[in-house]
Coordinates of C-alpha atoms and ligand atoms in Angstrom, one line a residue:
X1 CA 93.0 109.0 118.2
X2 CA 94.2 107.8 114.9
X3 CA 91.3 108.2 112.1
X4 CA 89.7 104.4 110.7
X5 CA 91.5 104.5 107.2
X6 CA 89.2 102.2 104.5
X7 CA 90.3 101.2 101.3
X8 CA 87.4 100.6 99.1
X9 CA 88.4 98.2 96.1
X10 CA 85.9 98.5 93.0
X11 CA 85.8 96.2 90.3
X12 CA 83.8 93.3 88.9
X13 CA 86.6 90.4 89.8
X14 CA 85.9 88.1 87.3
X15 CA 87.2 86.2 89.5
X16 CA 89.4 87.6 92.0
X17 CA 92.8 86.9 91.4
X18 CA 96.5 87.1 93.0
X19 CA 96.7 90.4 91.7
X20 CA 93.7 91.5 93.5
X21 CA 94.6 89.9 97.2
X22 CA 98.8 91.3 96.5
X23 CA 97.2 94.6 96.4
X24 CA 94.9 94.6 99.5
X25 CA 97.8 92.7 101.6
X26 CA 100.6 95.1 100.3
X27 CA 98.0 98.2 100.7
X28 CA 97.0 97.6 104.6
X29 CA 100.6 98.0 105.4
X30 CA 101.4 100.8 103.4
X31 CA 98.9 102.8 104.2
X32 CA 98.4 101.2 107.6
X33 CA 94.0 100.4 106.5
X34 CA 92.5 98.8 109.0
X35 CA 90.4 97.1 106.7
X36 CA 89.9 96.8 102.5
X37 CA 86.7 96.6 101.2
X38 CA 86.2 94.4 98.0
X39 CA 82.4 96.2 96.2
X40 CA 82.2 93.9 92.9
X41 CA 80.1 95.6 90.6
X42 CA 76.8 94.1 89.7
X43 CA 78.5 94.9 86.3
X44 CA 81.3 97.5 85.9
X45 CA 79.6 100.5 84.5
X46 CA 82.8 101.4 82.6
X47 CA 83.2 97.7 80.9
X48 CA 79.7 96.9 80.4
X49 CA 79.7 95.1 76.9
X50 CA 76.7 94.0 74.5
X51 CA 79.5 90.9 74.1
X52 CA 80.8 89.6 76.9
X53 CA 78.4 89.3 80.3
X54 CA 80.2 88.5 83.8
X55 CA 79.9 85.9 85.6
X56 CA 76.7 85.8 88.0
X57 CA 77.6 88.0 91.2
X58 CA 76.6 85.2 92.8
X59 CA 79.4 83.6 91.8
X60 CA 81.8 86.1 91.7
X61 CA 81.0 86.9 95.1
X62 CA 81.1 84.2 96.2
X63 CA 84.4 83.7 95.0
X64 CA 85.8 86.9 96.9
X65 CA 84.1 85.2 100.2
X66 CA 86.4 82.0 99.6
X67 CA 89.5 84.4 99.1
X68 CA 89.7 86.5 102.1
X69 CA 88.0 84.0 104.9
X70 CA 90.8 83.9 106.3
X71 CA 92.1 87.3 106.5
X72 CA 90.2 89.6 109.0
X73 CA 91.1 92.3 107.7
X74 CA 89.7 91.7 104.1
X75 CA 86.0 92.3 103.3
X76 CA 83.4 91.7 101.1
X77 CA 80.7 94.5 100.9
X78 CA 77.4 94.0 98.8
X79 CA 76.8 97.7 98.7
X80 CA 76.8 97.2 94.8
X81 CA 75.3 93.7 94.3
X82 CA 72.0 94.5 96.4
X83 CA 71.5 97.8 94.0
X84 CA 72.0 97.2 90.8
X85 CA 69.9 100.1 89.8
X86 CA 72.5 102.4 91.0
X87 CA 75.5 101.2 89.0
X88 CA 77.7 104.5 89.4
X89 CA 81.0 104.5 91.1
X90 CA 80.6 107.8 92.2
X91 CA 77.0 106.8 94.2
X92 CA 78.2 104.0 95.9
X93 CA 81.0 106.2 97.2
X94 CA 78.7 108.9 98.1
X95 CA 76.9 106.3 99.6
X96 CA 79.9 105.2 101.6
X97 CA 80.7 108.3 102.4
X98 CA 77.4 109.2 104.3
X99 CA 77.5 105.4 105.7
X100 CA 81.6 105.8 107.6
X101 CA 80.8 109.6 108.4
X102 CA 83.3 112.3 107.1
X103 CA 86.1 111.3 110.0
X104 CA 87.0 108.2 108.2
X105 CA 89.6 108.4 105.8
X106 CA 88.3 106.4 102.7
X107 CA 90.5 105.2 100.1
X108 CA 89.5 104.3 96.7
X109 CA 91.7 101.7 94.9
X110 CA 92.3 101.3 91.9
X111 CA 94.6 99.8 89.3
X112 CA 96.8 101.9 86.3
X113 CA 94.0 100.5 83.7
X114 CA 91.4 101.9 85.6
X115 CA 92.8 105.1 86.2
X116 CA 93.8 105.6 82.5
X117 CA 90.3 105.5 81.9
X118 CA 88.9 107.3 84.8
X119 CA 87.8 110.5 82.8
X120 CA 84.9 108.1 81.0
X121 CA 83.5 107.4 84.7
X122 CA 80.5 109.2 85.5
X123 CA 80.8 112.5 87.1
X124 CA 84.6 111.2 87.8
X125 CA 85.7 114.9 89.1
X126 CA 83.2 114.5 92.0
X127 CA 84.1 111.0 92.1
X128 CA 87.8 111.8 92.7
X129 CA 86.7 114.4 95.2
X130 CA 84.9 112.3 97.6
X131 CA 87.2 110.0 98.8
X132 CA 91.0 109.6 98.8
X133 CA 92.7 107.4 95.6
X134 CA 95.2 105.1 95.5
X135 CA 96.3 104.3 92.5
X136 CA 98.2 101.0 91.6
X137 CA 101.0 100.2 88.8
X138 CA 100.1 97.2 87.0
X139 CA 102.4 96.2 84.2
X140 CA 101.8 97.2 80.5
X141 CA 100.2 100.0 81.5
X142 CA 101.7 103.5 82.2
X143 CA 101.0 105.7 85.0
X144 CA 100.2 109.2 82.9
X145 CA 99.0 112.5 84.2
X146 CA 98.2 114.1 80.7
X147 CA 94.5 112.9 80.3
X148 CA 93.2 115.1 83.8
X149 CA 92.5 118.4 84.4
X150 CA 95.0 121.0 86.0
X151 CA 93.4 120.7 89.2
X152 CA 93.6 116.7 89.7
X153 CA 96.7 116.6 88.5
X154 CA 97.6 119.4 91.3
X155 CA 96.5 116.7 94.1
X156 CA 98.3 113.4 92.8
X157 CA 101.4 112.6 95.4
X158 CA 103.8 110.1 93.7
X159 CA 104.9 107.5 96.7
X160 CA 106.6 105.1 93.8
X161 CA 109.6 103.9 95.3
X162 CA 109.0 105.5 99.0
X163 CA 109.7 103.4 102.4
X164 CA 106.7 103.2 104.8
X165 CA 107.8 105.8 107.0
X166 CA 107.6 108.5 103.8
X167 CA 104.1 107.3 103.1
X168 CA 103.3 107.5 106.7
X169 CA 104.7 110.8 106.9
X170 CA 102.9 111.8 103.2
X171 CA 99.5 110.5 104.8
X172 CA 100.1 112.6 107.9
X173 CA 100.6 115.9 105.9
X174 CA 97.8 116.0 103.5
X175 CA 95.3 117.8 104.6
X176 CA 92.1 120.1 102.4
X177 CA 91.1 118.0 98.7
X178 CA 91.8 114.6 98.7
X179 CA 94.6 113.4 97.5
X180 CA 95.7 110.7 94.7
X181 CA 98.3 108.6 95.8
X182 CA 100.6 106.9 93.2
X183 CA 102.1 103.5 94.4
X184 CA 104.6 100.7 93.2
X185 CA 104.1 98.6 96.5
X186 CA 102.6 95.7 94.3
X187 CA 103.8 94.5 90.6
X188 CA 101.6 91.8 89.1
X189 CA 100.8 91.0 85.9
X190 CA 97.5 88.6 87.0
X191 CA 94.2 89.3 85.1
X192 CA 91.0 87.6 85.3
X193 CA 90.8 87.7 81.8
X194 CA 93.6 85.3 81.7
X195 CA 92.4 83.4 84.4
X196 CA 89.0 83.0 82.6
X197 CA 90.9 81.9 79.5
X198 CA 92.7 79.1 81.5
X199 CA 89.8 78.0 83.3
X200 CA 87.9 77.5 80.2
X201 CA 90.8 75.8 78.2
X202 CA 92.1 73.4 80.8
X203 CA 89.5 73.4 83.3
X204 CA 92.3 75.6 85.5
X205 CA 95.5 73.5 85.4
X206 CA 98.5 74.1 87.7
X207 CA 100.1 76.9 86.5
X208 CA 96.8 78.6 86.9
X209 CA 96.2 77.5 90.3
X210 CA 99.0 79.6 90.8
X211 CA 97.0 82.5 89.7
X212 CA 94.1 82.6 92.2
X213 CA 93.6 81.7 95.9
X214 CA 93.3 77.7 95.9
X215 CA 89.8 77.8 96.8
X216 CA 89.4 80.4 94.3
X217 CA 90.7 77.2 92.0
X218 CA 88.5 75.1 93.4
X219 CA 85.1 77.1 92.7
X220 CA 85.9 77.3 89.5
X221 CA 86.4 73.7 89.0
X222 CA 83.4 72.7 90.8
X223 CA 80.8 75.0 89.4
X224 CA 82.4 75.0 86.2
X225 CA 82.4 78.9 85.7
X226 CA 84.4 79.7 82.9
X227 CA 83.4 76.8 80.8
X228 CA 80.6 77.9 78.2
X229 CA 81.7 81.7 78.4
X230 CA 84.0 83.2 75.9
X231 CA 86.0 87.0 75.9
X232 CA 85.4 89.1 72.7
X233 CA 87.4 92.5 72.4
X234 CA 86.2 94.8 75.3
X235 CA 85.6 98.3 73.9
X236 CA 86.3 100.9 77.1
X237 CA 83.0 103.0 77.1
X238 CA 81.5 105.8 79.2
X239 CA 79.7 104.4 82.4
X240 CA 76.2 103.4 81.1
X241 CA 73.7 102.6 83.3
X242 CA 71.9 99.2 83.5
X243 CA 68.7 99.9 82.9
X244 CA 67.1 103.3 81.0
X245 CA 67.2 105.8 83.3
Ligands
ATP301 P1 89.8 91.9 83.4 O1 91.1 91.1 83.0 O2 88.6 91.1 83.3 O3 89.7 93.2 82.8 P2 91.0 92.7 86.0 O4 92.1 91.6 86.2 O5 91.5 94.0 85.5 O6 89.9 92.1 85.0 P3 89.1 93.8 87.7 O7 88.1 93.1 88.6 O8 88.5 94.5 86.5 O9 90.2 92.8 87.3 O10 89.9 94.8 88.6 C1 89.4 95.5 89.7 C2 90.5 96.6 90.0 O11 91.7 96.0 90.3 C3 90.7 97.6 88.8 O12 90.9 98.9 89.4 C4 92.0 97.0 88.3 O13 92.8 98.1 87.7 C5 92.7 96.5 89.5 N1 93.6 95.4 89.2 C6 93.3 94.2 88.7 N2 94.4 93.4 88.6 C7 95.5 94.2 89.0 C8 96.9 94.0 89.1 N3 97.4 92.8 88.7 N4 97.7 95.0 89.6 C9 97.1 96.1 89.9 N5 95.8 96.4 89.9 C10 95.0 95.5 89.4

């Protein structure tokens, strides 16, 4: 019987975008999922800013609800948003872990930003251990090996530019530490920080639209999300915790 493959996408989708949805879609296929799990961060540890607060995950969440209604295969945890005293990647995937049992194969997406800073993420060795990765191209961004140790680097399989039936067949064959599995299957250069910037200039005008699932568009407009907000310069820090530990 063939194992239940998960992917589990992390981030704080702010909002969700075109980028986010190409990649789940494209990813199901690929890597034949049955299902990707969206986990929006109460805030991303890794981005948390003095300057710049999300979105409420109310709103953000619900915004991920609108965007994959219709697509069965798409889901929306709240592992994240109902403990926001455990921030960490690496405990909600331990958390996972225990929750799908160790037959499941679990895949943790992520895009090429993200995994250029994956050595600031809390314990990211054990993080990269406990599930499988699958790491996404995104343009402007380069896919480097040089900032991991030996040993990761020694488990990253390169599937850029491989047919289905190579990844299939890549899938089939890795067995022992997890792997990290470097795909082209999407190109997109959608952000939500360019979303946000539309959304507050022209309360999201058509070319935006274009940007996020229409009734993505539509929360926005309604609730008026992105209108008293403003972006300052993000600094990349190590995952801090919410509160004082
Ligand atoms: P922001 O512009 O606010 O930094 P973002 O567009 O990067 O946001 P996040 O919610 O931070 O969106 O992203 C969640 C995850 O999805 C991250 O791992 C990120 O690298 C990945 N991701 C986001 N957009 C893309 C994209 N266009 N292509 C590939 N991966 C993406």
């Amino acid at each position: 019987m063939k194992q239940r493959r998960v992917g589990l996408y992390g981030g704080t989708f702010d909002p969700v975008h075109a980028g986010h949805i190409a990649v789940a879609r494209a990813l199901l296929e690929l890597f034949a999922l049955d299902e990707v799990l969206f986990i929006p961060a109460h805030v991303a540890p890794h981005k948390r800013s003095t300057v710049r607060q999300p979105a409420s995950p109310l709103h953000r969440y619900a915004m991920l609800v609108l965007a994959t209604m219709a697509e069965p295969r798409l889901k929306v945890s709240t592992v994240e948003l109902d403990a926001p005293e455990r921030p960490y990647t690496v405990e909600t995937l331990a958390r996972l872990r225990t929750e799908y049992g160790a037959s499941a194969r679990l895949f943790f997406v992520m895009g090429a930003d993200s995994w250029a800073d994956i050595t600031t993420w809390r314990e990211w060795e054990r993080l990269l251990a406990l599930t499988e990765q699958i790491v996404m191209t995104r343009p402007g961004y380069t896919l480097a090996t040089g900032h991991v140790t030996d040993e990761v680097r020694r488990r990253i399989v390169d599937l850029r530019g491989r047919t289905g039936a190579e990844v299939a067949a890549a899938l089939e064959a890795a067995t022992g530490e997890p792997r990290i599995y470097f795909t082209d299957a999407v190109s997109s250069d959608v952000s939500a920080t360019a979303i946000r910037q539309f959304a507050r200039a022209s309360e999201m005008n058509a070319a935006a639209e274009l940007l996020v699932p229409p009734a993505v568009a539509e929360y926005i407009r309604k609730y008026r999300v992105y209108r008293n907000t403003h972006d300052s310069e993000r600094n990349n820090v190590e995952e801090q915790p919410a509160h004082d530990d």
